Coordinates of C-alpha atoms and ligand atoms in Angstrom, one line a residue:
X1415 CA -53.4 8.9 -54.9
X1416 CA -53.3 5.0 -54.3
X1417 CA -56.5 3.6 -56.0
X1418 CA -56.1 0.3 -57.5
X1419 CA -56.6 -0.3 -60.3
X1420 CA -55.4 3.0 -61.1
X1421 CA -58.0 5.4 -62.6
X1422 CA -58.0 6.4 -66.1
X1423 CA -57.5 10.2 -65.0
X1424 CA -56.8 11.9 -61.9
X1425 CA -56.9 15.6 -61.6
X1426 CA -55.9 16.5 -58.0
X1427 CA -56.7 20.0 -56.4
X1428 CA -56.2 21.6 -53.2
X1429 CA -58.1 20.8 -49.6
X1430 CA -59.8 18.1 -48.2
X1431 CA -63.6 16.5 -47.9
X1432 CA -64.2 15.4 -44.4
X1433 CA -66.9 12.7 -43.6
X1434 CA -68.4 13.4 -40.3
X1435 CA -71.2 12.4 -38.2
X1436 CA -73.4 15.1 -40.1
X1437 CA -72.5 13.8 -43.5
X1438 CA -75.7 13.0 -45.3
X1439 CA -75.7 11.0 -48.5
X1440 CA -78.0 12.4 -51.4
X1441 CA -79.5 10.1 -54.0
X1442 CA -82.6 10.4 -56.3
X1443 CA -84.5 7.1 -56.7
X1444 CA -82.4 5.8 -59.5
X1445 CA -79.2 6.0 -57.4
X1446 CA -80.8 4.9 -54.1
X1447 CA -79.6 1.3 -54.2
X1448 CA -76.0 2.3 -54.8
X1449 CA -76.4 4.9 -52.0
X1450 CA -77.5 2.3 -49.7
X1451 CA -74.6 0.2 -50.7
X1452 CA -72.2 3.0 -50.2
X1453 CA -73.7 4.0 -46.9
X1454 CA -73.5 0.3 -46.0
X1455 CA -69.7 0.4 -46.8
X1456 CA -69.1 3.5 -44.8
X1457 CA -71.0 3.3 -41.5
X1458 CA -69.2 0.4 -39.6
X1459 CA -66.1 1.8 -39.5
X1460 CA -67.1 5.5 -38.9
X1461 CA -70.2 4.7 -36.7
X1462 CA -72.0 7.6 -38.5
X1463 CA -75.5 7.5 -39.3
X1464 CA -75.0 8.8 -42.8
X1465 CA -78.7 9.1 -43.6
X1466 CA -79.9 8.7 -47.5
X1467 CA -81.9 11.9 -48.4
X1468 CA -83.4 13.2 -51.8
X1469 CA -82.0 16.9 -51.2
X1470 CA -79.8 18.5 -48.5
X1471 CA -79.7 22.1 -47.3
X1472 CA -77.2 24.1 -48.7
X1473 CA -74.0 24.0 -46.7
X1474 CA -74.4 20.7 -45.7
X1475 CA -71.4 18.0 -46.0
X1476 CA -72.7 15.6 -48.5
X1477 CA -71.7 12.6 -50.7
X1478 CA -74.2 13.0 -54.0
X1479 CA -74.7 10.1 -56.3
X1480 CA -76.4 10.6 -59.7
X1481 CA -77.0 8.6 -62.6
X1482 CA -76.5 10.7 -65.6
X1483 CA -74.6 10.6 -68.7
X1484 CA -71.0 11.8 -68.2
X1485 CA -68.9 13.3 -70.6
X1486 CA -66.1 11.5 -72.2
X1487 CA -62.4 11.3 -71.5
X1488 CA -61.5 12.2 -75.1
X1489 CA -57.9 11.9 -76.0
X1490 CA -56.9 9.4 -73.4
X1491 CA -56.2 6.0 -75.3
X1492 CA -58.6 6.9 -77.8
X1493 CA -61.4 6.7 -75.2
X1494 CA -64.6 8.9 -76.2
X1495 CA -67.4 9.0 -74.0
X1496 CA -67.6 6.9 -70.9
X1497 CA -69.0 3.4 -70.9
X1498 CA -71.6 1.8 -68.5
X1499 CA -68.9 1.0 -66.1
X1500 CA -67.3 4.2 -66.3
X1501 CA -67.9 7.2 -63.6
X1502 CA -66.7 10.5 -62.5
X1503 CA -65.8 11.2 -59.0
X1504 CA -65.5 14.8 -57.5
X1505 CA -64.2 15.2 -54.4
X1506 CA -64.5 19.2 -53.1
X1507 CA -64.4 20.6 -49.5
X1508 CA -67.8 20.0 -48.7
X1509 CA -69.3 17.8 -51.3
X1510 CA -68.3 14.5 -52.9
X1511 CA -70.2 13.8 -56.4
X1512 CA -70.3 10.5 -57.8
X1513 CA -71.7 10.3 -61.3
X1514 CA -72.3 7.4 -63.7
X1515 CA -74.7 6.1 -66.3
X1516 CA -75.4 3.0 -64.6
X1517 CA -75.4 1.5 -61.6
X1518 CA -72.2 -0.3 -62.1
X1519 CA -70.4 2.8 -62.7
X1520 CA -71.7 4.1 -59.4
X1521 CA -70.6 1.2 -57.5
X1522 CA -66.9 1.6 -58.9
X1523 CA -66.9 5.6 -58.2
X1524 CA -67.9 4.2 -54.7
X1525 CA -65.1 1.9 -54.6
X1526 CA -62.8 4.3 -55.5
X1527 CA -64.1 6.9 -52.9
X1528 CA -63.5 4.2 -50.3
X1529 CA -59.9 4.0 -51.3
X1530 CA -59.5 7.8 -51.0
X1531 CA -60.2 7.4 -47.3
X1532 CA -58.0 6.1 -44.5
X1533 CA -57.5 2.4 -44.9
X1534 CA -59.4 1.9 -41.5
X1535 CA -62.5 2.7 -43.5
X1536 CA -62.6 -1.0 -44.3
X1537 CA -63.0 -2.0 -40.8
X1538 CA -66.3 -4.0 -39.6
X1539 CA -66.3 -2.3 -36.2
X1540 CA -66.0 1.4 -35.2
X1541 CA -62.6 2.9 -35.4
X1542 CA -62.3 5.9 -33.1
X1543 CA -60.2 8.9 -33.6
X1544 CA -59.6 8.7 -37.2
X1545 CA -59.8 11.9 -39.7
X1546 CA -62.1 10.6 -42.3
X1547 CA -60.8 12.9 -45.0
X1548 CA -60.3 12.4 -48.8
X1549 CA -58.1 14.8 -50.9
X1550 CA -60.0 17.0 -53.2
X1551 CA -59.7 15.5 -56.9
X1552 CA -61.5 15.0 -59.7
X1553 CA -61.3 11.4 -61.3
X1554 CA -62.7 10.1 -64.6
X1555 CA -62.5 6.4 -65.1
X1556 CA -63.5 3.4 -67.1
X1557 CA -62.3 0.0 -67.8
X1558 CA -60.2 -1.1 -70.4
X1559 CA -61.9 -4.6 -70.9
X1560 CA -65.3 -5.7 -70.2
X1561 CA -64.2 -9.4 -69.0
X1562 CA -62.3 -9.1 -65.7
X1563 CA -62.3 -12.2 -64.1
X1564 CA -61.2 -14.7 -61.5
X1565 CA -61.6 -18.3 -61.7
X1566 CA -62.3 -20.4 -58.5
X1567 CA -61.7 -24.3 -58.7
X1568 CA -64.0 -25.5 -55.7
X1569 CA -63.6 -29.0 -57.3
X1570 CA -60.6 -30.0 -55.7
X1571 CA -61.4 -28.2 -52.3
X1572 CA -64.8 -27.0 -51.3
X1573 CA -64.6 -23.2 -50.3
X1574 CA -67.4 -22.3 -48.1
X1575 CA -70.0 -19.8 -49.0
X1576 CA -68.6 -17.1 -46.6
X1577 CA -65.3 -17.3 -48.7
X1578 CA -67.2 -17.0 -51.9
X1579 CA -68.9 -14.0 -50.6
X1580 CA -65.4 -12.4 -49.4
X1581 CA -64.1 -13.1 -52.8
X1582 CA -67.4 -11.5 -54.4
X1583 CA -66.6 -8.4 -52.1
X1584 CA -62.9 -8.4 -53.0
X1585 CA -63.3 -8.8 -56.8
X1586 CA -65.7 -5.7 -56.5
X1587 CA -63.2 -3.8 -54.6
X1588 CA -60.8 -4.2 -57.5
X1589 CA -63.6 -3.4 -59.9
X1590 CA -63.5 -7.1 -61.3
X1591 CA -66.5 -8.3 -62.9
X1592 CA -66.5 -12.3 -63.5
X1593 CA -66.4 -14.9 -61.0
X1594 CA -65.7 -18.1 -62.7
X1595 CA -66.9 -20.9 -60.6
X1596 CA -65.2 -24.1 -61.5
X1597 CA -68.0 -26.4 -59.8
X1598 CA -67.1 -30.1 -61.0
X1599 CA -63.9 -31.9 -61.1
X1600 CA -62.5 -35.6 -60.9
X1601 CA -62.2 -34.8 -57.1
X1602 CA -65.6 -33.4 -56.4
X1603 CA -69.0 -32.3 -57.9
X1604 CA -70.1 -29.2 -55.9
X1605 CA -73.4 -28.3 -57.4
X1606 CA -76.9 -29.9 -56.8
X1607 CA -78.4 -31.3 -59.8
X1608 CA -81.9 -32.4 -58.6
X1609 CA -82.5 -34.9 -61.2
X1610 CA -79.3 -36.8 -60.4
X1611 CA -78.9 -36.8 -56.6
X1612 CA -76.1 -39.2 -56.7
X1613 CA -73.8 -36.2 -58.2
X1614 CA -73.5 -34.6 -54.6
X1615 CA -74.6 -37.6 -52.5
X1616 CA -71.5 -39.5 -53.9
X1617 CA -69.7 -37.4 -56.2
X1618 CA -69.2 -34.4 -53.6
X1619 CA -67.3 -36.6 -50.9
X1620 CA -63.9 -38.2 -51.0
X1621 CA -62.5 -40.4 -48.2
X1622 CA -58.8 -38.6 -48.0
X1623 CA -56.5 -36.6 -50.2
X1624 CA -53.0 -37.1 -51.3
X1625 CA -50.2 -36.2 -49.1
X1626 CA -47.5 -33.9 -50.7
X1627 CA -47.1 -33.2 -54.4
X1628 CA -48.5 -35.5 -56.8
X1629 CA -45.0 -35.4 -58.6
X1630 CA -43.4 -37.3 -55.8
X1631 CA -45.6 -40.4 -56.6
X1632 CA -44.2 -41.1 -60.1
X1633 CA -42.9 -44.5 -59.1
X1634 CA -44.3 -44.8 -55.2
X1635 CA -47.6 -46.1 -53.9
X1636 CA -49.8 -42.8 -53.2
X1637 CA -50.3 -42.0 -49.6
X1638 CA -53.6 -40.4 -48.6
X1639 CA -54.2 -38.2 -45.4
X1640 CA -57.2 -40.2 -44.3
X1641 CA -59.2 -37.0 -43.9
X1642 CA -62.5 -37.2 -45.8
X1643 CA -63.3 -34.1 -47.8
X1644 CA -66.3 -32.7 -49.3
X1645 CA -69.2 -30.4 -49.6
X1646 CA -71.3 -28.8 -52.1
X1647 CA -73.8 -26.0 -52.8
X1648 CA -77.6 -26.3 -52.9
X1649 CA -79.4 -24.7 -55.9
X1650 CA -80.7 -22.2 -53.4
X1651 CA -77.2 -21.2 -52.2
X1652 CA -76.0 -20.7 -55.6
X1653 CA -78.7 -18.4 -56.2
X1654 CA -77.9 -16.5 -53.0
X1655 CA -74.4 -16.1 -54.4
X1656 CA -75.5 -15.0 -57.9
X1657 CA -77.8 -12.5 -56.5
X1658 CA -75.0 -11.1 -54.0
X1659 CA -72.7 -11.1 -57.1
X1660 CA -75.1 -9.0 -59.0
X1661 CA -75.5 -6.7 -56.3
X1662 CA -71.7 -6.0 -56.8
X1663 CA -72.1 -6.1 -60.8
X1664 CA -70.3 -9.6 -61.0
X1665 CA -71.7 -12.2 -63.3
X1666 CA -71.1 -15.7 -61.9
X1667 CA -69.9 -18.1 -64.6
X1668 CA -70.6 -21.6 -63.9
X1669 CA -68.2 -24.5 -65.3
X1670 CA -69.3 -28.1 -65.7
X1671 CA -66.4 -30.1 -66.9
X1672 CA -67.2 -32.4 -69.8
X1673 CA -65.9 -34.9 -71.3
X1674 CA -62.6 -34.7 -69.2
X1675 CA -62.3 -34.0 -65.5
X1676 CA -65.7 -35.7 -64.9
X1677 CA -64.5 -38.4 -62.6
X1678 CA -66.7 -37.7 -59.6
X1679 CA -69.7 -37.8 -62.1
X1680 CA -68.6 -41.2 -63.2
X1681 CA -68.0 -42.3 -59.5
X1682 CA -71.9 -41.3 -58.9
X1683 CA -73.3 -42.7 -62.4
X1684 CA -70.6 -45.4 -63.5
X1685 CA -72.7 -45.7 -66.8
X1686 CA -71.3 -42.2 -67.9
X1687 CA -67.7 -44.1 -68.2
X1688 CA -66.2 -46.3 -70.2
X1689 CA -65.5 -49.2 -67.8
X1690 CA -67.5 -52.0 -66.6
X1691 CA -66.9 -51.3 -63.1
X1692 CA -67.3 -48.3 -60.9
X1693 CA -64.7 -45.8 -59.9
X1694 CA -64.1 -43.9 -56.8
X1695 CA -64.3 -40.0 -56.6
X1696 CA -60.3 -39.4 -56.9
X1697 CA -58.2 -38.6 -54.1
X1698 CA -55.3 -37.6 -56.1
X1699 CA -54.3 -34.5 -58.7
X1700 CA -53.1 -34.6 -62.2
X1701 CA -54.9 -35.5 -65.5
X1702 CA -57.2 -38.5 -65.1
X1703 CA -57.6 -41.1 -67.9
X1704 CA -61.3 -41.8 -66.8
X1705 CA -63.6 -39.9 -69.0
X1706 CA -67.4 -40.1 -70.1
X1707 CA -68.4 -42.1 -73.1
X1708 CA -70.4 -40.4 -75.9
X1709 CA -73.7 -42.6 -75.6
X1710 CA -76.9 -40.5 -76.6
X1711 CA -78.0 -41.1 -72.9
X1712 CA -74.7 -39.6 -71.5
X1713 CA -75.1 -36.6 -74.0
X1714 CA -78.7 -36.1 -72.6
X1715 CA -77.5 -36.5 -69.0
X1716 CA -75.5 -33.4 -69.6
X1717 CA -78.3 -31.6 -71.3
X1718 CA -80.2 -32.3 -68.0
X1719 CA -77.7 -31.2 -66.1
X1720 CA -77.0 -28.2 -68.3
X1721 CA -80.9 -27.5 -68.1
X1722 CA -80.8 -27.2 -64.3
X1723 CA -77.7 -25.0 -64.4
X1724 CA -79.5 -22.7 -66.5
X1725 CA -82.4 -22.3 -64.4
X1726 CA -79.9 -21.4 -61.6
X1727 CA -77.6 -19.3 -63.5
X1728 CA -78.8 -16.5 -65.4
X1729 CA -75.4 -15.8 -66.9
X1730 CA -75.1 -15.4 -70.8
X1731 CA -72.0 -17.6 -70.9
X1732 CA -71.8 -21.0 -69.7
X1733 CA -68.5 -23.0 -69.4
X1734 CA -68.5 -26.6 -70.4
X1735 CA -64.8 -27.3 -69.5
X1736 CA -63.5 -29.3 -72.4
X1737 CA -59.9 -29.1 -71.3
X1738 CA -57.5 -32.4 -70.7
X1739 CA -59.8 -35.1 -72.2
X1740 CA -57.1 -37.9 -72.8
X1741 CA -58.3 -40.3 -75.3
X1742 CA -57.0 -43.4 -74.4
X1743 CA -60.5 -44.9 -73.2
X1744 CA -62.0 -43.8 -76.4
X1745 CA -59.3 -45.5 -78.2
X1746 CA -59.5 -48.6 -76.6
X1747 CA -63.2 -48.7 -76.3
X1748 CA -64.9 -50.9 -78.8
X1749 CA -68.2 -49.3 -78.3
X1750 CA -66.9 -45.7 -78.7
X1751 CA -65.3 -46.8 -81.9
X1752 CA -68.4 -48.3 -83.1
X1753 CA -70.1 -44.6 -82.3
X1754 CA -67.4 -42.9 -84.0
X1755 CA -67.8 -44.7 -87.3
X1756 CA -71.7 -44.3 -86.4
X1757 CA -71.3 -40.7 -86.4
X1758 CA -69.3 -40.6 -89.6
X1759 CA -66.5 -39.0 -87.5
X1760 CA -62.5 -39.6 -88.2
X1761 CA -60.8 -39.6 -85.0
X1762 CA -61.2 -38.8 -81.1
X1763 CA -60.5 -35.1 -81.7
X1764 CA -63.5 -35.0 -84.0
X1765 CA -65.6 -37.0 -81.5
X1766 CA -64.4 -34.2 -78.6
X1767 CA -65.8 -31.5 -81.1
X1768 CA -69.0 -33.3 -81.8
X1769 CA -69.6 -33.8 -78.0
X1770 CA -69.0 -30.0 -77.5
X1771 CA -71.1 -29.2 -80.3
X1772 CA -74.3 -30.9 -78.9
X1773 CA -73.8 -28.9 -76.1
X1774 CA -73.2 -25.7 -78.1
X1775 CA -76.5 -26.2 -80.0
X1776 CA -78.3 -26.9 -76.8
X1777 CA -77.0 -23.8 -75.0
X1778 CA -77.6 -21.6 -78.2
X1779 CA -81.4 -22.7 -78.6
X1780 CA -81.8 -21.6 -75.1
X1781 CA -80.2 -18.2 -75.8
X1782 CA -76.9 -18.9 -74.2
X1783 CA -73.3 -19.1 -75.4
X1784 CA -71.0 -21.9 -75.0
X1785 CA -67.5 -21.3 -73.5
X1786 CA -64.7 -23.8 -73.2
X1787 CA -60.8 -24.2 -72.4
X1788 CA -58.8 -23.9 -75.7
X1789 CA -59.0 -27.5 -76.3
X1790 CA -62.2 -27.0 -77.9
X1791 CA -60.2 -25.7 -80.8
X1792 CA -59.1 -29.3 -81.7
X1793 CA -61.3 -30.9 -83.9
X1794 CA -63.0 -27.9 -85.1
X1795 CA -64.6 -25.2 -83.0
X1796 CA -68.4 -24.9 -82.6
X1797 CA -69.8 -22.2 -84.4
X1798 CA -70.7 -19.7 -81.6
X1799 CA -68.0 -20.9 -79.1
X1800 CA -66.2 -18.6 -77.0
X1801 CA -62.5 -19.8 -76.1
X1802 CA -60.7 -19.5 -72.7
X1803 CA -57.1 -19.5 -73.9
X1804 CA -55.1 -21.1 -71.0
X1805 CA -52.2 -23.0 -72.7
X1806 CA -50.8 -20.0 -73.9
X1807 CA -52.0 -17.4 -76.5
X1808 CA -52.1 -19.6 -79.4
X1809 CA -55.7 -20.9 -79.0
X1810 CA -56.7 -17.1 -78.3
X1811 CA -54.9 -16.0 -81.4
X1812 CA -56.4 -18.8 -83.6
X1813 CA -59.8 -18.0 -82.3
X1814 CA -60.0 -14.5 -82.5
X1815 CA -58.4 -14.7 -86.1
X1816 CA -61.5 -16.9 -86.9
X1817 CA -63.8 -14.4 -85.8
X1818 CA -64.5 -16.1 -82.2
X1819 CA -64.5 -14.1 -79.0
X1820 CA -61.9 -14.9 -76.4
X1821 CA -61.0 -14.7 -72.8
X1822 CA -57.1 -14.6 -72.2
X1823 CA -56.2 -17.0 -69.2
X1824 CA -52.6 -17.9 -70.3
X1825 CA -50.9 -20.0 -67.5
X1826 CA -47.6 -18.2 -67.9
X1827 CA -49.2 -14.8 -66.5
X1828 CA -52.6 -15.8 -64.9
X1829 CA -52.2 -19.1 -63.0
X1830 CA -52.2 -18.1 -59.4
X1831 CA -51.5 -21.5 -58.2
X1832 CA -47.9 -20.9 -59.4
X1833 CA -45.3 -20.1 -57.1
X1834 CA -44.6 -16.6 -55.9
X1835 CA -40.8 -17.1 -55.6
X1836 CA -38.2 -19.0 -57.3
X1837 CA -37.1 -20.0 -53.5
X1838 CA -39.5 -22.7 -53.4
X1839 CA -38.3 -24.1 -50.1
X1840 CA -39.4 -21.0 -48.4
X1841 CA -42.9 -21.1 -49.8
X1842 CA -45.8 -23.6 -49.2
X1843 CA -46.2 -26.3 -51.5
X1844 CA -47.5 -25.1 -54.8
X1845 CA -48.0 -26.8 -58.2
X1846 CA -45.3 -25.4 -59.9
X1847 CA -44.1 -22.8 -62.1
X1848 CA -43.0 -19.1 -61.3
X1849 CA -45.5 -16.2 -61.3
X1850 CA -44.1 -13.2 -59.3
X1851 CA -46.4 -10.1 -58.9
X1852 CA -44.2 -8.1 -61.5
X1853 CA -44.9 -10.6 -64.4
X1854 CA -48.6 -10.6 -63.6
X1855 CA -48.2 -6.9 -63.9
X1856 CA -46.5 -7.1 -67.1
X1857 CA -49.1 -9.1 -68.9
X1858 CA -50.8 -7.8 -71.8
X1859 CA -54.1 -9.5 -72.8
X1860 CA -54.0 -8.4 -76.2
X1861 CA -51.5 -10.9 -78.1
X1862 CA -49.3 -9.2 -80.6
X1863 CA -50.2 -11.2 -83.6
X1864 CA -53.9 -9.8 -83.7
X1865 CA -54.6 -7.1 -85.8
X1866 CA -56.7 -4.2 -84.5
X1867 CA -60.0 -5.7 -85.9
X1868 CA -59.1 -9.3 -84.5
X1869 CA -58.0 -7.7 -81.0
X1870 CA -61.6 -6.7 -80.6
X1871 CA -62.7 -10.4 -79.8
X1872 CA -60.6 -10.5 -76.6
X1873 CA -63.1 -9.8 -74.3
X1874 CA -60.5 -9.7 -71.3
X1875 CA -58.6 -11.7 -69.1
X1876 CA -58.9 -13.5 -65.7
X1877 CA -56.6 -15.1 -63.1
X1878 CA -57.1 -18.8 -62.3
X1879 CA -57.2 -20.3 -59.0
X1880 CA -56.6 -24.2 -59.1
X1881 CA -56.9 -25.4 -55.9
X1882 CA -55.1 -28.7 -55.7
X1883 CA -52.5 -27.3 -53.3
X1884 CA -54.8 -24.7 -52.0
X1885 CA -56.8 -26.4 -49.2
X1886 CA -58.1 -23.8 -47.0
X1887 CA -59.6 -19.9 -47.5
X1888 CA -56.4 -18.8 -45.8
X1889 CA -54.1 -20.0 -48.2
X1890 CA -56.5 -19.1 -51.0
X1891 CA -55.8 -15.3 -49.9
X1892 CA -52.1 -16.0 -49.9
X1893 CA -52.1 -17.3 -53.5
X1894 CA -54.5 -14.6 -54.7
X1895 CA -53.1 -11.6 -53.2
X1896 CA -51.3 -9.3 -53.9
X1897 CA -51.2 -11.0 -57.4
X1898 CA -55.0 -10.3 -58.0
X1899 CA -54.2 -6.4 -57.6
X1900 CA -51.9 -6.5 -60.3
X1901 CA -54.2 -8.5 -62.6
X1902 CA -57.1 -5.8 -61.9
X1903 CA -54.8 -3.0 -63.1
X1904 CA -54.1 -5.2 -66.5
X1905 CA -57.7 -5.8 -67.0
X1906 CA -59.1 -2.4 -65.9
X1907 CA -56.5 0.5 -66.7
X1908 CA -55.2 2.0 -69.7
X1909 CA -51.9 0.6 -70.8
X1910 CA -50.4 4.2 -70.8
X1911 CA -50.9 4.2 -66.9
X1912 CA -48.9 1.0 -66.5
X1913 CA -45.9 1.6 -64.5
X1914 CA -44.9 -1.0 -61.8
X1915 CA -42.8 1.2 -59.8
X1916 CA -45.9 3.2 -59.2
X1917 CA -48.1 0.2 -58.7
X1918 CA -45.8 -0.7 -55.7
X1919 CA -46.0 2.5 -54.2
X1920 CA -50.0 2.5 -54.3
X1921 CA -49.8 -1.1 -53.3
X1922 CA -48.0 -0.2 -49.9
X1923 CA -51.3 1.5 -48.8
X1924 CA -53.5 -1.0 -50.7
X1925 CA -51.9 -3.8 -48.4
X1926 CA -53.0 -1.8 -45.4
X1927 CA -56.5 -2.0 -46.5
X1928 CA -56.1 -5.8 -47.3
X1929 CA -55.0 -6.3 -43.7
X1930 CA -58.0 -4.3 -42.4
X1931 CA -60.2 -6.5 -44.7
X1932 CA -58.5 -9.6 -42.9
X1933 CA -56.7 -10.7 -46.4
X1934 CA -54.1 -13.0 -45.7
X1935 CA -51.9 -11.9 -48.5
X1936 CA -48.5 -12.9 -49.3
X1937 CA -45.8 -10.3 -47.9
X1938 CA -42.7 -10.2 -50.1
Ligands
ACM1295 C1 -56.5 -26.4 -67.6 O1 -55.6 -25.7 -66.4 N1 -56.7 -27.6 -67.3 C2 -57.6 -25.4 -68.0

């Protein structure tokens, strides 16, 4: 058994189910969509017809999908009953039965079934001469956390739609359910906003990119590669991605960065900034001191942007960034200082909180929930905000202790832009740090400081793929895999199943699957 992430309960039995050219997929109307998804996954490699039927004569080889209540997994890690994402998968000699109370669970059962078959099942072209057998067993499974995410920065480097779709496939394969789409940065604005076309006309393009690592340039003049870079997603393209993600039970969380990391927006609309001259879309990395101002018109600009984002993205949570907003410009701007007094605010941290609160109210009035990086705690948290804890666990702990929901994203364990080896010379250039597979696997999303009650505020965790040093989809694969497999197990599987030696054994098979899928994972 080499399913990743490891299921809650696996009961092996004797014998094999063999998928053949006469196998039929049985599904009532409630399970038909997921039956079609499973068939579409199994047909290319096998070349079998795999018709979807309402009933099959006794004795036929069948894979049956059923939406029904599934009895619980009592006694395992205190789990009673099975959640909407949980499933039962029974493999017998002549039948496979997938059961779940909802479509998400059925899809996860189907993902487990794919992983019980030979790795070639992931081929997009027919593979002859394979014995398409799966060992008989009964699996009961459900996730530990409801938020199992991957963050993807497309601001630093634009990633094509095909790559976004590939990652949706890969997330679903690993039973992950949130794609955090980091859409705006100092170096690029990547989502069409119809009211403000310059955001993409100007903000989505830069004339070049810094050569080498930002750290090399402390004293020296920056060298650019002279290769223009850019791109953005139209609203229609974003809608296509959201629909594709929904078919895979993945929520797409859009992030619009404010008030820092907003350089591309300021380049497009200089009146958003604090200077009396325009700035270019940035061609280098690091924390930029140019941030937006706090004029009423700027607040309204961002509300307009969010209005369009809400039209496109149905997601309950909307990410407004909030990280790394240097206060230099606010401190030196007479206009900002006057505004601070006008608003009765004490310092720049209060001002940042005031700004975020405008967005919190705006989103709440529209039935959405604001989420931001843990800096949104500084100067007081907006009443309904969710905190994404990246600078460690402290932000998450503080927020949970104050009754706020939290998503854990601490850089020590979840920043996949970090090196995968201590021997940096042997690795492609990365941002820094050292995050080996084993350390990701050892991550525990519930901070020890939280009580059982407070821990309920931890929605889950996610990995971060910041792309300053990840210019291509191939390199994205290299940084994401195999670490994403470890993170998937951290957020899905019960702590009682956590065993790194066994994980690496299962990974030996899983890597074959990734190879067939064309994932350029790092080979250790
Ligand atoms: C972050 O890494 N600035 C959230």
